[in-house]
């Protein structure tokens, strides 16, 4: 039995739903179904009862679930012990396309000071995978944005950022100081590929299904607006390309920047990476608080002198 197949089975057994398990693993449903059937053929027993009402574990499936969890945990422990014996090792960090910038540079400097010998590999994911390959096991930790399916993951919010709507500069709505989702109800939106995590798709679509071009990268979002006059959400503090503007959205909750990793990953380097990211953003918030206090003090002093 392959560990990947066991991981697939555990996902279905925990979700009791092939669709949700496929989203969690960030794969399509047909190969997941084939993998589970091949596993059933390999062990010579039906593991899951499938019906229109859903999926339930058979007695054999319950036994294998317990054994598979133990095997996966043992494999994770083996990787950890081998990594410790081999030396500093490496870590693969997933980042969402277009959401790095200066913050990622500061985090890199902070992490290097803690672990100068650790090799860091960065994998940039497209906008159709908010976990940056975490569910599929392609990265150890992800710096990304919620919301997304968190089953099997540990997620820590680092900060939240206001969002706005991306418009062409000559769009009539671009003259407004603020917008509401209702103002955009009849517009075409850029959207993410079929199979994208529904929580993620819903948030960036303003909570309702949208029609419009499919995009996978930030540059594609901007070009869809520039060339076709479509609209979509973006971070308010992301500078738009020439010919585009960002208008604040009054009725959208802010976008959380998060660190996410597998609950089964006990790697000390991964946990240290998360602590470094958390500490960096807390320091940033404290710095912003001090700056705001200085600005308020300057205003108060100016008023007193008037």
Tab-separated table of C-alpha atoms in Angstrom:
chain	number	residue	atom	x	y	z
A	1	UNK	CA	0.000	0.000	0.000
A	2	UNK	CA	1.339	3.418	-0.951
A	3	UNK	CA	1.302	6.186	1.637
A	4	UNK	CA	-0.361	8.513	-0.871
A	5	UNK	CA	-3.232	6.063	-1.362
A	6	UNK	CA	-3.627	5.703	2.392
A	7	UNK	CA	-3.677	9.506	2.709
A	8	UNK	CA	-6.451	9.611	0.103
A	9	UNK	CA	-8.443	6.964	1.953
A	10	UNK	CA	-8.069	8.758	5.297
A	11	UNK	CA	-9.338	11.982	3.736
A	12	UNK	CA	-12.477	10.265	2.402
A	13	UNK	CA	-13.005	8.349	5.649
A	14	UNK	CA	-12.781	11.543	7.703
A	15	UNK	CA	-14.888	13.680	5.390
A	16	UNK	CA	-17.358	10.869	4.515
A	17	UNK	CA	-17.732	12.628	1.188
A	18	UNK	CA	-15.650	12.187	-1.980
A	19	UNK	CA	-16.184	15.774	-3.140
A	20	UNK	CA	-15.030	17.342	0.118
A	21	UNK	CA	-12.098	14.936	0.325
A	22	UNK	CA	-11.045	15.867	-3.227
A	23	UNK	CA	-11.133	19.551	-2.296
A	24	UNK	CA	-9.121	18.857	0.848
A	25	UNK	CA	-6.492	17.002	-1.193
A	26	UNK	CA	-6.754	19.510	-4.044
A	27	UNK	CA	-7.263	16.832	-6.656
A	28	UNK	CA	-10.226	16.037	-8.878
A	29	UNK	CA	-12.766	13.472	-7.729
A	30	UNK	CA	-12.326	10.727	-10.428
A	31	UNK	CA	-8.682	9.843	-9.568
A	32	UNK	CA	-9.580	9.876	-5.877
A	33	UNK	CA	-12.427	7.408	-6.468
A	34	UNK	CA	-10.132	5.193	-8.568
A	35	UNK	CA	-7.453	5.213	-5.875
A	36	UNK	CA	-9.917	4.116	-3.187
A	37	UNK	CA	-11.300	1.335	-5.400
A	38	UNK	CA	-7.765	0.132	-6.150
A	39	UNK	CA	-7.074	0.099	-2.417
A	40	UNK	CA	-10.218	-1.956	-1.839
A	41	UNK	CA	-9.069	-4.407	-4.501
A	42	UNK	CA	-5.621	-4.577	-2.915
A	43	UNK	CA	-6.903	-5.350	0.597
A	44	UNK	CA	-9.709	-7.575	-0.702
A	45	UNK	CA	-12.506	-5.827	1.191
A	46	UNK	CA	-15.090	-3.091	0.730
A	47	UNK	CA	-13.949	-0.140	2.814
A	48	UNK	CA	-16.732	2.354	2.119
A	49	UNK	CA	-20.453	2.000	1.581
A	50	UNK	CA	-21.514	4.470	-1.078
A	51	UNK	CA	-25.110	5.613	-1.383
A	52	UNK	CA	-27.026	8.719	-2.546
A	53	UNK	CA	-27.225	9.717	1.122
A	54	UNK	CA	-23.451	9.776	1.477
A	55	UNK	CA	-20.494	7.594	2.432
A	56	UNK	CA	-20.134	5.392	5.506
A	57	UNK	CA	-17.266	3.248	6.727
A	58	UNK	CA	-17.613	-0.513	6.707
A	59	UNK	CA	-16.201	-2.563	9.576
A	60	UNK	CA	-13.131	-3.251	7.432
A	61	UNK	CA	-12.870	0.434	6.590
A	62	UNK	CA	-12.910	1.415	10.271
A	63	UNK	CA	-10.041	-0.994	10.953
A	64	UNK	CA	-8.014	0.320	8.024
A	65	UNK	CA	-8.662	3.939	9.052
A	66	UNK	CA	-7.102	3.272	12.445
A	67	UNK	CA	-4.161	1.443	10.891
A	68	UNK	CA	-3.690	4.054	8.133
A	69	UNK	CA	-3.579	6.910	10.626
A	70	UNK	CA	-0.949	5.042	12.625
A	71	UNK	CA	1.098	4.305	9.490
A	72	UNK	CA	0.962	7.917	8.302
A	73	UNK	CA	1.924	9.152	11.750
A	74	UNK	CA	4.774	6.650	11.849
A	75	UNK	CA	5.941	7.759	8.400
A	76	UNK	CA	5.888	11.399	9.514
A	77	UNK	CA	7.902	10.496	12.604
A	78	UNK	CA	10.396	8.579	10.479
A	79	UNK	CA	10.848	11.583	8.185
A	80	UNK	CA	11.385	13.809	11.200
A	81	UNK	CA	13.980	11.506	12.758
A	82	UNK	CA	15.838	11.040	9.478
A	83	UNK	CA	15.824	14.811	8.915
A	84	UNK	CA	17.183	15.396	12.404
A	85	UNK	CA	19.947	12.838	11.836
A	86	UNK	CA	20.813	14.290	8.443
A	87	UNK	CA	21.413	17.793	9.789
A	88	UNK	CA	19.692	21.121	9.242
A	89	UNK	CA	17.556	19.854	6.360
A	90	UNK	CA	15.142	21.825	4.215
A	91	UNK	CA	11.658	23.272	4.238
A	92	UNK	CA	9.284	23.980	1.355
A	93	UNK	CA	7.175	27.107	1.733
A	94	UNK	CA	4.117	27.689	-0.412
A	95	UNK	CA	3.155	31.270	-1.244
A	96	UNK	CA	0.135	32.543	-3.108
A	97	UNK	CA	0.962	34.192	-6.423
A	98	UNK	CA	1.496	37.930	-6.163
A	99	UNK	CA	1.238	38.078	-2.352
A	100	UNK	CA	4.867	38.149	-1.273
A	101	UNK	CA	6.651	41.471	-1.419
A	102	UNK	CA	8.549	43.177	1.374
A	103	UNK	CA	6.886	41.119	4.102
A	104	UNK	CA	8.283	37.906	2.644
A	105	UNK	CA	11.746	39.461	2.414
A	106	UNK	CA	11.659	40.431	6.107
A	107	UNK	CA	10.458	36.951	7.034
A	108	UNK	CA	13.304	35.386	5.041
A	109	UNK	CA	15.840	37.487	6.951
A	110	UNK	CA	14.271	36.604	10.300
A	111	UNK	CA	14.155	32.883	9.504
A	112	UNK	CA	17.775	32.821	8.266
A	113	UNK	CA	18.905	34.240	11.604
A	114	UNK	CA	17.134	31.373	13.408
A	115	UNK	CA	18.160	28.597	11.013
A	116	UNK	CA	21.171	29.646	8.930
A	117	UNK	CA	21.787	26.110	7.660
A	118	UNK	CA	18.252	25.231	6.570
A	119	UNK	CA	17.572	25.253	2.835
A	120	UNK	CA	14.299	27.011	2.058
A	121	UNK	CA	12.466	26.181	-1.153
A	122	UNK	CA	9.628	28.509	-2.149
A	123	UNK	CA	6.785	27.231	-4.314
A	124	UNK	CA	4.462	29.840	-5.801
A	125	UNK	CA	0.902	28.584	-6.268
A	126	UNK	CA	-1.751	29.949	-8.584
A	127	UNK	CA	-4.994	31.474	-7.325
A	128	UNK	CA	-6.898	28.216	-7.826
A	129	UNK	CA	-5.098	26.586	-4.875
A	130	UNK	CA	-5.380	28.667	-1.681
A	131	UNK	CA	-3.427	26.064	0.330
A	132	UNK	CA	-0.480	26.401	-2.096
A	133	UNK	CA	-0.166	22.604	-2.414
A	134	UNK	CA	-0.449	21.914	1.315
A	135	UNK	CA	-3.366	19.467	1.064
A	136	UNK	CA	-1.533	17.592	-1.686
A	137	UNK	CA	1.688	17.379	0.358
A	138	UNK	CA	3.747	19.518	-2.037
A	139	UNK	CA	4.739	22.064	0.641
A	140	UNK	CA	5.464	21.946	4.375
A	141	UNK	CA	3.897	25.277	5.273
A	142	UNK	CA	1.893	27.859	3.364
A	143	UNK	CA	1.721	31.638	3.602
A	144	UNK	CA	-1.639	32.314	2.043
A	145	UNK	CA	-5.068	33.849	2.528
A	146	UNK	CA	-8.288	32.435	3.887
A	147	UNK	CA	-10.912	31.298	3.919
A	148	UNK	CA	-10.441	27.712	2.696
A	149	UNK	CA	-11.197	24.176	3.838
A	150	UNK	CA	-9.120	23.709	7.012
A	151	UNK	CA	-9.766	20.014	7.709
A	152	UNK	CA	-6.497	18.378	8.745
A	153	UNK	CA	-4.684	21.723	8.892
A	154	UNK	CA	-3.496	24.085	11.586
A	155	UNK	CA	-4.128	27.700	10.587
A	156	UNK	CA	-2.832	30.834	12.308
A	157	UNK	CA	-4.014	34.292	11.274
A	158	UNK	CA	-1.111	36.727	10.941
A	159	UNK	CA	-3.091	39.852	10.026
A	160	UNK	CA	-6.145	41.007	8.100
A	161	UNK	CA	-6.237	43.392	5.135
A	162	UNK	CA	-9.070	45.477	3.715
A	163	UNK	CA	-10.276	44.622	0.214
A	164	UNK	CA	-11.619	46.691	-2.659
A	165	UNK	CA	-12.907	46.226	-6.168
A	166	UNK	CA	-10.543	46.390	-9.135
A	167	UNK	CA	-11.931	48.532	-11.958
A	168	UNK	CA	-10.740	50.057	-15.187
A	169	UNK	CA	-9.925	53.729	-14.659
A	170	UNK	CA	-12.566	54.830	-17.187
A	171	UNK	CA	-15.304	52.720	-15.548
A	172	UNK	CA	-18.196	54.956	-14.332
A	173	UNK	CA	-17.940	53.303	-10.907
A	174	UNK	CA	-14.288	54.341	-10.641
A	175	UNK	CA	-15.427	57.881	-9.746
A	176	UNK	CA	-17.072	56.663	-6.536
A	177	UNK	CA	-15.300	56.996	-3.164
A	178	UNK	CA	-16.684	53.660	-1.910
A	179	UNK	CA	-18.726	50.810	-3.360
A	180	UNK	CA	-21.057	48.085	-2.107
A	181	UNK	CA	-21.453	44.582	-3.516
A	182	UNK	CA	-24.925	45.526	-4.734
A	183	UNK	CA	-23.308	48.082	-7.063
A	184	UNK	CA	-21.543	45.199	-8.832
A	185	UNK	CA	-24.439	42.744	-9.041
A	186	UNK	CA	-24.893	43.007	-12.812
A	187	UNK	CA	-21.221	43.011	-13.696
A	188	UNK	CA	-19.033	40.172	-14.977
A	189	UNK	CA	-16.374	39.144	-12.454
A	190	UNK	CA	-13.116	37.317	-12.937
A	191	UNK	CA	-13.345	33.977	-11.138
A	192	UNK	CA	-11.209	30.956	-10.327
A	193	UNK	CA	-11.122	27.553	-12.074
A	194	UNK	CA	-13.766	24.850	-11.469
A	195	UNK	CA	-12.792	22.693	-8.493
A	196	UNK	CA	-11.361	25.641	-6.553
A	197	UNK	CA	-12.090	25.477	-2.821
A	198	UNK	CA	-15.716	26.731	-2.506
A	199	UNK	CA	-15.005	28.836	0.593
A	200	UNK	CA	-12.225	30.627	-1.267
A	201	UNK	CA	-14.271	31.013	-4.449
A	202	UNK	CA	-17.228	32.374	-2.488
A	203	UNK	CA	-15.219	34.976	-0.574
A	204	UNK	CA	-13.493	36.418	-3.636
A	205	UNK	CA	-16.805	36.374	-5.499
A	206	UNK	CA	-18.504	38.461	-2.832
A	207	UNK	CA	-20.557	35.551	-1.511
A	208	UNK	CA	-22.500	34.638	-4.667
A	209	UNK	CA	-21.727	32.671	-7.876
A	210	UNK	CA	-20.359	34.882	-10.632
A	211	UNK	CA	-20.038	34.776	-14.398
A	212	UNK	CA	-16.897	35.879	-16.161
A	213	UNK	CA	-13.424	34.855	-17.329
A	214	UNK	CA	-11.437	32.230	-15.408
A	215	UNK	CA	-8.082	33.415	-14.027
A	216	UNK	CA	-5.222	31.701	-12.228
A	217	UNK	CA	-2.755	34.525	-11.535
A	218	UNK	CA	-2.813	38.138	-10.357
A	219	UNK	CA	-1.624	39.365	-13.740
A	220	UNK	CA	-4.542	37.531	-15.385
A	221	UNK	CA	-6.980	39.237	-12.984
A	222	UNK	CA	-5.635	42.644	-13.927
A	223	UNK	CA	-5.633	41.930	-17.647
A	224	UNK	CA	-9.216	40.619	-17.496
A	225	UNK	CA	-10.265	43.977	-16.054
A	226	UNK	CA	-8.091	46.055	-18.379
A	227	UNK	CA	-9.101	44.337	-21.611
A	228	UNK	CA	-12.658	43.209	-20.910
A	229	UNK	CA	-13.992	45.618	-18.299
A	230	UNK	CA	-14.718	42.800	-15.867
A	231	UNK	CA	-14.446	43.458	-12.134
A	232	UNK	CA	-13.184	41.555	-9.126
A	233	UNK	CA	-11.836	41.932	-5.636
A	234	UNK	CA	-8.266	42.663	-4.657
A	235	UNK	CA	-6.383	43.859	-1.604
A	236	UNK	CA	-6.932	47.560	-1.022
A	237	UNK	CA	-3.238	48.300	-0.507
A	238	UNK	CA	-2.053	46.440	-3.619
A	239	UNK	CA	-1.032	49.126	-6.145
A	240	UNK	CA	-3.025	48.653	-9.368
A	241	UNK	CA	-1.458	48.516	-12.816
A	242	UNK	CA	-1.641	51.595	-15.080
A	243	UNK	CA	-5.191	52.115	-16.310
A	244	UNK	CA	-6.745	50.436	-13.257
A	245	UNK	CA	-8.026	51.683	-9.890
A	246	UNK	CA	-9.042	50.043	-6.614
A	247	UNK	CA	-12.162	51.343	-4.848
A	248	UNK	CA	-12.888	50.306	-1.219
A	249	UNK	CA	-15.751	47.837	-0.661
A	250	UNK	CA	-17.818	48.788	2.374
A	251	UNK	CA	-19.599	45.491	2.980
A	252	UNK	CA	-16.806	42.919	2.674
A	253	UNK	CA	-14.917	41.523	5.693
A	254	UNK	CA	-11.129	41.894	5.505
A	255	UNK	CA	-8.950	39.203	3.968
A	256	UNK	CA	-6.926	37.159	6.510
A	257	UNK	CA	-3.262	36.498	5.808
A	258	UNK	CA	-2.487	33.125	7.410
A	259	UNK	CA	0.201	30.544	7.980
A	260	UNK	CA	-1.065	26.989	7.508
A	261	UNK	CA	0.517	23.585	7.983
A	262	UNK	CA	-0.589	19.971	8.406
A	263	UNK	CA	-1.764	18.967	11.871
A	264	UNK	CA	0.289	15.798	11.386
A	265	UNK	CA	3.477	17.765	10.754
A	266	UNK	CA	5.480	17.889	13.973
A	267	UNK	CA	8.626	19.221	12.280
A	268	UNK	CA	10.312	21.679	14.644
A	269	UNK	CA	11.561	23.778	11.713
A	270	UNK	CA	8.006	24.216	10.414
A	271	UNK	CA	6.820	25.317	13.847
A	272	UNK	CA	9.776	27.704	14.089
A	273	UNK	CA	8.872	29.162	10.702
A	274	UNK	CA	5.304	29.808	11.894
A	275	UNK	CA	6.604	31.439	15.078
A	276	UNK	CA	8.904	33.670	13.024
A	277	UNK	CA	6.016	34.723	10.779
A	278	UNK	CA	3.768	35.390	13.779
A	279	UNK	CA	6.430	37.407	15.598
A	280	UNK	CA	7.204	39.470	12.509
A	281	UNK	CA	3.584	40.487	12.021
A	282	UNK	CA	3.084	41.254	15.695
A	283	UNK	CA	6.136	43.505	15.525
A	284	UNK	CA	4.638	45.159	12.440
A	285	UNK	CA	1.373	45.804	14.266
A	286	UNK	CA	3.206	47.295	17.247
A	287	UNK	CA	5.153	49.560	14.902
A	288	UNK	CA	1.963	50.723	13.222
A	289	UNK	CA	0.420	51.387	16.646
A	290	UNK	CA	3.398	53.532	17.651
A	291	UNK	CA	3.237	55.451	14.379
A	292	UNK	CA	-0.487	56.120	14.815
A	293	UNK	CA	0.130	57.312	18.391
A	294	UNK	CA	2.818	59.734	17.144
A	295	UNK	CA	0.439	61.046	14.466
A	296	UNK	CA	-2.326	61.591	17.045
A	297	UNK	CA	0.165	63.383	19.282
A	298	UNK	CA	1.221	65.664	16.444
A	299	UNK	CA	-2.403	66.505	15.653
A	300	UNK	CA	-3.140	67.228	19.314
A	301	UNK	CA	-0.079	69.454	19.591
A	302	UNK	CA	-1.082	71.337	16.449
A	303	UNK	CA	-4.589	71.880	17.747
A	304	UNK	CA	-3.293	73.138	21.078
A	305	UNK	CA	-1.037	75.609	19.335
A	306	UNK	CA	-3.925	77.043	17.284
